[in-house]
């Protein structure tokens, strides 16, 4: 049976099933997940976060950020279909090397958020790669469009991410549950802004869960959806078995937005409240140690030395080590941190990507509670 959803067209590429699998760092969406989604007609996305360490460990050969990104994107594309990468602005130190590695490997898309990707088009000519910012408001979109106009580039599409998403959220903590910030209410002004700056596709994300949700958002004017949590507990996701199990067990009341202690990136961050790294931070148990450095910011001398989790974990957990542990990088040394979207409480089993994509494309009946 064919999908009944209309295709998504980005930079002249026709994506048969209008679903982008959201980038999930650290190490949750790697090439096995991305290539499986690409094969089923969606867009598979690897996360750039900490790829140098993850790929070096997997291959037993030292990879720098550029090489690791090139390798991961190439593998994600190797089984056919469309695949790309999510590169977070908050990963300042490695941002340019990640972008260059992805472009040189021929990524179909680069999706970039957790901050405003104001200089993305200036790094290197993107050729066939679509550049897709993530925004949470029409205002943020306008800022990006104005800056990119000066660089002679227009977004090839945008992801509008609402407050129910997993990972970092583009909202202040007290704005998360405001009626005006519901995804369906954010969409019309963002769609208008996209029309004003060139009528590029708008892809919605955050809380999209069923085939019916997808149909509803497409009817409201979205051109596609991006989904993370539904792909987190698939067979092909690289989350550890403990992480997938925590997702399956999570109830509504277990899923919280961490603020204090919170992410050193300064954005609200959704987690399962029993995550060992979060609990340790709450109980002041972890002795602070900065040995990964992915979210460091520059100091007055231009050196990457600043992170609020460096000297104390009372207000900020060590996100690099917590998320690396959830991806099985260093589970014996560090406790894991489980980030999820609000809908993790609805996930009750591990599915293959094929089964999930068939369901989401409307080819089969739903297998999970809706
Ligand atoms: C485990 C997990 C990790 C995530 N990591 C990232 C990330 O590294 N960068 C990013 O831009 N978004 C990240 N996200 C957000 C997703 O890409 C996606 O937009 C969002 O989760 C959509 O909402 P949903 O989970 O309700 O489908 C993450 C989400 C999850 C669940
Ligand atoms: S303190 Fe932790 S979170 Fe901050 S940069 Fe260092 S390793 Fe990363």
Coordinates of C-alpha atoms and ligand atoms in Angstrom, one line a residue:
X1 CA 0.0 0.0 0.0
X2 CA 1.3 3.5 -0.9
X3 CA 1.5 6.3 1.7
X4 CA -1.5 8.6 1.5
X5 CA 0.6 11.6 2.6
X6 CA 1.8 14.1 0.1
X7 CA 5.5 14.2 -0.5
X8 CA 7.8 16.9 0.9
X9 CA 9.9 18.7 -1.6
X10 CA 13.1 20.4 -0.4
X11 CA 15.6 21.9 -2.8
X12 CA 14.1 19.9 -5.7
X13 CA 14.4 16.6 -3.8
X14 CA 11.2 14.7 -3.5
X15 CA 10.8 13.0 -0.2
X16 CA 8.1 10.4 -0.6
X17 CA 7.1 10.2 3.1
X18 CA 7.1 13.7 4.6
X19 CA 8.7 12.6 7.8
X20 CA 12.2 13.8 9.0
X21 CA 13.6 11.7 11.8
X22 CA 14.8 14.3 14.3
X23 CA 18.5 14.4 15.1
X24 CA 19.1 12.9 18.6
X25 CA 22.3 13.6 20.3
X26 CA 24.4 12.3 21.8
X27 CA 24.8 9.2 19.8
X28 CA 21.1 8.1 19.6
X29 CA 20.6 8.9 16.0
X30 CA 23.7 7.5 14.3
X31 CA 23.9 6.0 10.8
X32 CA 22.0 2.7 11.6
X33 CA 18.8 4.7 12.4
X34 CA 19.3 7.4 9.8
X35 CA 19.9 5.0 6.9
X36 CA 16.9 2.8 8.0
X37 CA 14.6 5.9 7.9
X38 CA 16.1 7.0 4.5
X39 CA 15.4 3.6 3.1
X40 CA 11.7 3.8 4.1
X41 CA 11.3 7.1 2.2
X42 CA 11.7 9.6 5.0
X43 CA 14.8 11.7 5.8
X44 CA 17.3 10.1 8.2
X45 CA 19.3 12.4 10.4
X46 CA 22.4 11.7 12.3
X47 CA 23.4 13.9 15.2
X48 CA 26.8 15.6 15.0
X49 CA 27.3 15.7 18.8
X50 CA 30.5 14.1 20.0
X51 CA 30.9 12.1 16.7
X52 CA 34.7 12.3 17.0
X53 CA 34.7 10.2 20.1
X54 CA 31.8 7.9 19.1
X55 CA 33.2 7.1 15.7
X56 CA 36.8 6.7 17.0
X57 CA 35.5 4.2 19.6
X58 CA 33.4 2.2 17.0
X59 CA 36.1 2.0 14.4
X60 CA 39.1 1.7 16.7
X61 CA 40.8 4.5 14.6
X62 CA 41.2 8.1 15.8
X63 CA 38.8 10.4 13.9
X64 CA 38.7 14.2 14.3
X65 CA 35.3 16.0 14.1
X66 CA 35.6 16.5 10.3
X67 CA 36.5 12.9 9.5
X68 CA 33.9 11.4 11.9
X69 CA 31.2 13.6 10.4
X70 CA 32.2 12.8 6.9
X71 CA 32.1 9.0 7.7
X72 CA 28.8 9.1 9.6
X73 CA 26.9 11.1 6.9
X74 CA 28.4 8.9 4.1
X75 CA 27.2 5.7 5.9
X76 CA 23.8 7.2 6.5
X77 CA 23.4 7.8 2.8
X78 CA 25.0 4.5 1.7
X79 CA 21.7 2.4 1.6
X80 CA 19.9 5.0 -0.6
X81 CA 17.3 7.6 0.2
X82 CA 17.8 11.0 1.8
X83 CA 19.9 11.5 4.8
X84 CA 21.6 14.4 6.6
X85 CA 22.7 15.7 9.9
X86 CA 21.6 17.8 12.9
X87 CA 24.3 20.2 14.1
X88 CA 23.6 22.2 17.2
X89 CA 24.7 25.8 17.4
X90 CA 25.5 25.3 21.1
X91 CA 28.4 23.0 20.0
X92 CA 30.4 26.1 19.2
X93 CA 33.9 24.6 19.2
X94 CA 33.1 21.9 16.6
X95 CA 30.4 23.7 14.6
X96 CA 32.4 24.6 11.5
X97 CA 34.2 21.3 11.2
X98 CA 30.9 19.5 11.5
X99 CA 29.3 21.6 8.8
X100 CA 32.3 21.2 6.4
X101 CA 32.4 17.4 7.0
X102 CA 28.7 17.1 6.3
X103 CA 28.8 19.3 3.2
X104 CA 31.8 17.4 1.7
X105 CA 30.1 14.1 2.4
X106 CA 27.1 15.3 0.4
X107 CA 24.5 15.5 3.2
X108 CA 21.0 16.0 1.7
X109 CA 20.2 18.4 4.6
X110 CA 21.9 20.2 7.5
X111 CA 19.4 21.0 10.2
X112 CA 20.7 23.4 12.8
X113 CA 19.1 24.7 16.1
X114 CA 19.8 25.0 19.8
X115 CA 20.7 28.6 19.1
X116 CA 20.2 30.6 15.9
X117 CA 22.4 29.4 13.0
X118 CA 23.0 32.9 11.8
X119 CA 26.3 32.2 10.0
X120 CA 25.6 28.7 8.6
X121 CA 25.5 29.7 4.9
X122 CA 28.7 31.6 5.2
X123 CA 30.8 28.6 6.2
X124 CA 31.1 26.9 2.8
X125 CA 28.9 26.9 -0.4
X126 CA 26.3 24.2 0.3
X127 CA 25.8 23.1 -3.3
X128 CA 23.0 20.5 -3.2
X129 CA 22.7 20.4 0.5
X130 CA 19.6 22.0 2.0
X131 CA 20.2 24.3 4.9
X132 CA 17.4 24.1 7.4
X133 CA 17.3 26.2 10.6
X134 CA 15.2 25.2 13.6
X135 CA 13.1 28.0 15.1
X136 CA 10.5 28.3 17.8
X137 CA 8.9 31.5 16.7
X138 CA 8.2 33.8 13.7
X139 CA 10.5 36.4 15.3
X140 CA 13.5 34.0 15.3
X141 CA 12.7 33.0 11.8
X142 CA 12.7 36.7 10.7
X143 CA 16.1 37.3 12.4
X144 CA 17.6 34.3 10.5
X145 CA 16.0 35.3 7.1
X146 CA 17.3 38.9 7.4
X147 CA 20.8 37.8 8.3
X148 CA 20.9 35.1 5.6
X149 CA 19.6 37.6 3.0
X150 CA 22.7 39.6 3.6
X151 CA 24.7 36.4 3.0
X152 CA 22.8 35.9 -0.3
X153 CA 21.0 32.7 1.0
X154 CA 17.4 31.8 1.8
X155 CA 16.5 28.8 4.0
X156 CA 15.7 25.8 1.9
X157 CA 13.1 24.8 4.6
X158 CA 12.7 25.4 8.3
X159 CA 11.8 23.2 11.3
X160 CA 9.3 24.8 13.7
X161 CA 9.8 23.1 17.0
X162 CA 7.2 23.5 19.7
X163 CA 7.6 23.1 23.5
X164 CA 6.7 19.3 23.7
X165 CA 9.9 18.2 22.0
X166 CA 12.8 16.3 23.5
X167 CA 16.3 17.7 24.0
X168 CA 16.8 21.5 24.4
X169 CA 13.7 23.7 24.1
X170 CA 13.6 27.1 22.5
X171 CA 11.4 28.6 25.1
X172 CA 11.9 30.1 28.6
X173 CA 10.8 27.8 31.3
X174 CA 7.6 29.9 32.1
X175 CA 6.6 30.0 28.5
X176 CA 6.5 26.3 27.8
X177 CA 2.9 25.7 28.7
X178 CA 1.4 28.9 27.3
X179 CA -1.5 28.5 25.0
X180 CA 0.1 30.8 22.4
X181 CA 3.1 28.5 22.3
X182 CA 1.2 25.4 21.3
X183 CA 2.6 24.1 18.0
X184 CA -0.7 24.5 16.2
X185 CA -0.8 28.2 17.4
X186 CA 2.9 28.9 16.4
X187 CA 2.4 27.5 12.9
X188 CA 0.2 30.2 11.2
X189 CA 2.6 33.2 12.0
X190 CA 5.6 31.1 11.1
X191 CA 4.0 30.0 7.8
X192 CA 3.2 33.7 7.0
X193 CA 6.8 34.6 7.7
X194 CA 8.1 31.8 5.5
X195 CA 5.8 33.1 2.7
X196 CA 7.2 36.6 3.1
X197 CA 10.8 35.4 2.7
X198 CA 10.4 33.0 -0.2
X199 CA 7.7 30.5 0.6
X200 CA 10.0 27.6 1.7
X201 CA 8.6 24.5 3.4
X202 CA 7.7 24.5 7.1
X203 CA 8.3 21.3 9.0
X204 CA 6.7 21.0 12.4
X205 CA 8.2 19.2 15.4
X206 CA 7.4 18.5 19.0
X207 CA 4.6 16.2 20.1
X208 CA 3.8 14.8 16.7
X209 CA 3.1 11.1 17.4
X210 CA 0.5 9.4 15.2
X211 CA -0.4 9.2 11.5
X212 CA -3.5 11.2 12.4
X213 CA -1.3 13.9 14.0
X214 CA 0.7 14.1 10.7
X215 CA -2.5 14.4 8.7
X216 CA -3.8 17.1 11.0
X217 CA -0.6 19.3 10.8
X218 CA -0.4 18.9 7.0
X219 CA -4.0 20.0 6.7
X220 CA -3.1 23.1 8.9
X221 CA -0.5 24.1 6.3
X222 CA 2.7 22.3 7.4
X223 CA 4.7 20.7 4.6
X224 CA 6.2 17.9 6.7
X225 CA 6.9 16.8 10.3
X226 CA 10.0 16.1 12.3
X227 CA 9.7 13.3 14.9
X228 CA 12.2 12.3 17.6
X229 CA 10.7 10.4 20.5
X230 CA 9.0 7.8 18.3
X231 CA 12.4 6.9 16.8
X232 CA 14.2 6.8 20.1
X233 CA 13.0 3.3 21.1
X234 CA 13.4 1.7 17.7
X235 CA 15.6 -1.3 17.1
X236 CA 17.9 0.8 15.0
X237 CA 18.4 3.7 17.5
X238 CA 21.8 3.6 19.2
X239 CA 20.4 4.5 22.7
X240 CA 21.5 1.9 25.3
X241 CA 19.0 -0.9 26.3
X242 CA 18.7 0.9 29.7
X243 CA 17.7 4.1 27.9
X244 CA 15.1 2.4 25.7
X245 CA 13.7 0.6 28.8
X246 CA 13.5 3.9 30.7
X247 CA 11.5 5.3 27.8
X248 CA 9.1 2.4 27.8
X249 CA 8.6 2.6 31.6
X250 CA 8.3 6.4 31.8
X251 CA 4.9 7.8 32.9
X252 CA 3.6 11.3 32.3
X253 CA 4.8 12.5 35.8
X254 CA 8.3 11.1 35.2
X255 CA 9.0 13.5 32.3
X256 CA 10.1 17.0 33.4
X257 CA 11.8 20.0 32.1
X258 CA 15.1 20.3 33.9
X259 CA 16.1 23.9 34.8
X260 CA 17.9 23.8 38.1
X261 CA 19.9 21.7 37.9
X262 CA 19.7 22.2 34.1
X263 CA 21.7 22.1 30.9
X264 CA 24.9 24.1 30.9
X265 CA 23.8 25.3 27.5
X266 CA 21.3 27.6 29.3
X267 CA 18.2 26.2 27.6
X268 CA 15.4 24.2 29.3
X269 CA 16.1 20.5 28.7
X270 CA 13.4 17.7 28.9
X271 CA 14.5 14.6 30.8
X272 CA 13.2 11.5 32.6
X273 CA 13.5 12.6 36.2
X274 CA 14.9 9.3 37.3
X275 CA 18.0 9.7 35.0
X276 CA 20.9 8.8 37.2
X277 CA 23.0 11.9 36.1
X278 CA 20.1 14.2 36.9
X279 CA 19.5 12.6 40.3
X280 CA 23.2 12.9 41.2
X281 CA 23.2 16.5 40.3
X282 CA 20.0 17.1 42.4
X283 CA 21.6 15.4 45.4
X284 CA 25.0 17.0 44.8
X285 CA 26.7 13.7 44.4
X286 CA 28.9 14.1 41.3
X287 CA 32.3 15.7 41.7
X288 CA 32.6 18.1 38.8
X289 CA 35.0 17.2 36.1
X290 CA 35.4 18.7 32.6
X291 CA 37.1 16.1 30.3
X292 CA 35.0 16.3 27.2
X293 CA 34.4 20.1 26.5
X294 CA 31.8 20.0 23.7
X295 CA 29.7 22.9 25.1
X296 CA 32.6 25.1 26.1
X297 CA 32.4 28.8 25.2
X298 CA 35.2 31.2 24.5
X299 CA 36.8 33.2 27.3
X300 CA 38.1 36.8 27.0
X301 CA 41.3 35.5 25.4
X302 CA 39.3 33.5 22.7
X303 CA 40.0 30.1 24.3
X304 CA 37.3 27.6 24.8
X305 CA 37.4 27.3 28.6
X306 CA 33.9 28.4 29.9
X307 CA 31.1 26.0 31.0
X308 CA 28.9 26.4 34.0
X309 CA 29.1 22.7 34.8
X310 CA 32.8 22.8 35.1
X311 CA 33.2 23.8 38.7
X312 CA 29.9 22.8 40.2
X313 CA 27.1 20.4 39.3
X314 CA 24.6 21.9 41.7
X315 CA 22.9 24.0 39.1
X316 CA 24.1 22.4 36.0
X317 CA 24.7 18.7 35.2
X318 CA 27.6 17.7 33.0
X319 CA 25.6 17.2 29.8
X320 CA 28.6 15.8 27.7
X321 CA 29.3 12.9 30.1
X322 CA 25.6 12.2 30.9
X323 CA 24.6 11.9 27.2
X324 CA 27.7 10.1 26.2
X325 CA 26.9 7.5 28.9
X326 CA 23.4 7.1 27.5
X327 CA 25.0 6.3 24.2
X328 CA 27.2 3.6 25.8
X329 CA 30.4 5.6 25.4
X330 CA 31.6 5.5 29.0
X331 CA 28.8 3.8 31.0
X332 CA 31.2 2.5 33.6
X333 CA 32.7 5.9 34.3
X334 CA 29.7 8.2 34.2
X335 CA 25.9 8.0 34.8
X336 CA 23.5 8.4 32.0
X337 CA 21.1 11.3 31.4
X338 CA 17.9 10.4 29.4
X339 CA 16.3 13.2 27.4
X340 CA 12.9 12.5 25.8
X341 CA 9.9 14.4 24.4
X342 CA 6.6 14.7 26.3
X343 CA 5.2 11.7 24.4
X344 CA 7.7 9.3 25.8
X345 CA 5.0 8.2 28.2
X346 CA 3.1 6.8 25.3
X347 CA 5.9 4.6 24.0
X348 CA 5.2 1.0 25.2
X349 CA 7.4 -1.1 22.9
X350 CA 10.4 -1.2 20.7
X351 CA 9.6 -1.3 17.0
X352 CA 11.7 -1.7 13.9
X353 CA 12.0 1.5 11.8
X354 CA 10.1 -0.3 9.0
X355 CA 7.1 -1.1 11.2
X356 CA 7.1 2.4 12.6
X357 CA 7.4 4.1 9.2
X358 CA 4.6 1.9 7.7
X359 CA 2.4 3.0 10.5
X360 CA 3.3 6.7 10.3
X361 CA 2.8 6.7 6.6
X362 CA -0.7 5.3 7.0
X363 CA 0.2 2.0 5.4
X364 CA -0.8 0.0 8.4
X365 CA -3.0 0.4 11.5
X366 CA -1.4 2.0 14.6
X367 CA 0.4 -0.5 16.8
X368 CA 0.6 1.8 19.9
X369 CA -2.0 3.6 21.9
X370 CA -2.8 7.0 20.3
Ligands
LIG1 C1 16.7 11.8 22.7 C2 16.5 13.1 22.0 C3 17.7 13.8 21.6 C4 17.5 14.9 20.9 N1 18.7 15.6 20.5 C5 18.6 16.7 19.7 C6 19.8 17.3 19.2 O1 20.9 16.8 19.5 N2 19.6 18.4 18.4 C7 18.4 18.9 18.1 O2 18.3 19.9 17.4 N3 17.3 18.3 18.6 C8 17.3 17.2 19.3 N4 16.2 16.6 19.7 C9 14.9 17.1 19.2 C10 14.4 16.2 18.1 O3 15.3 16.3 17.0 C11 13.0 16.5 17.6 O4 12.9 17.8 16.9 C12 12.0 16.6 18.7 O5 12.3 15.6 19.7 C13 10.6 16.4 18.2 O6 9.7 16.2 19.2 P1 9.1 14.7 19.5 O7 10.2 14.0 20.3 O8 7.9 14.9 20.3 O9 8.9 14.0 18.2 C14 16.3 15.4 20.5 C15 15.1 14.7 20.9 C16 15.2 13.6 21.6 C17 14.0 12.8 22.0
LIG2 S1 31.9 20.5 32.2 FE1 30.9 18.7 31.3 S2 29.2 19.6 30.1 FE2 30.7 21.3 30.5 S3 32.0 21.2 28.7 FE3 33.0 20.1 30.3 S4 32.5 17.9 29.9 FE4 31.0 19.3 28.8

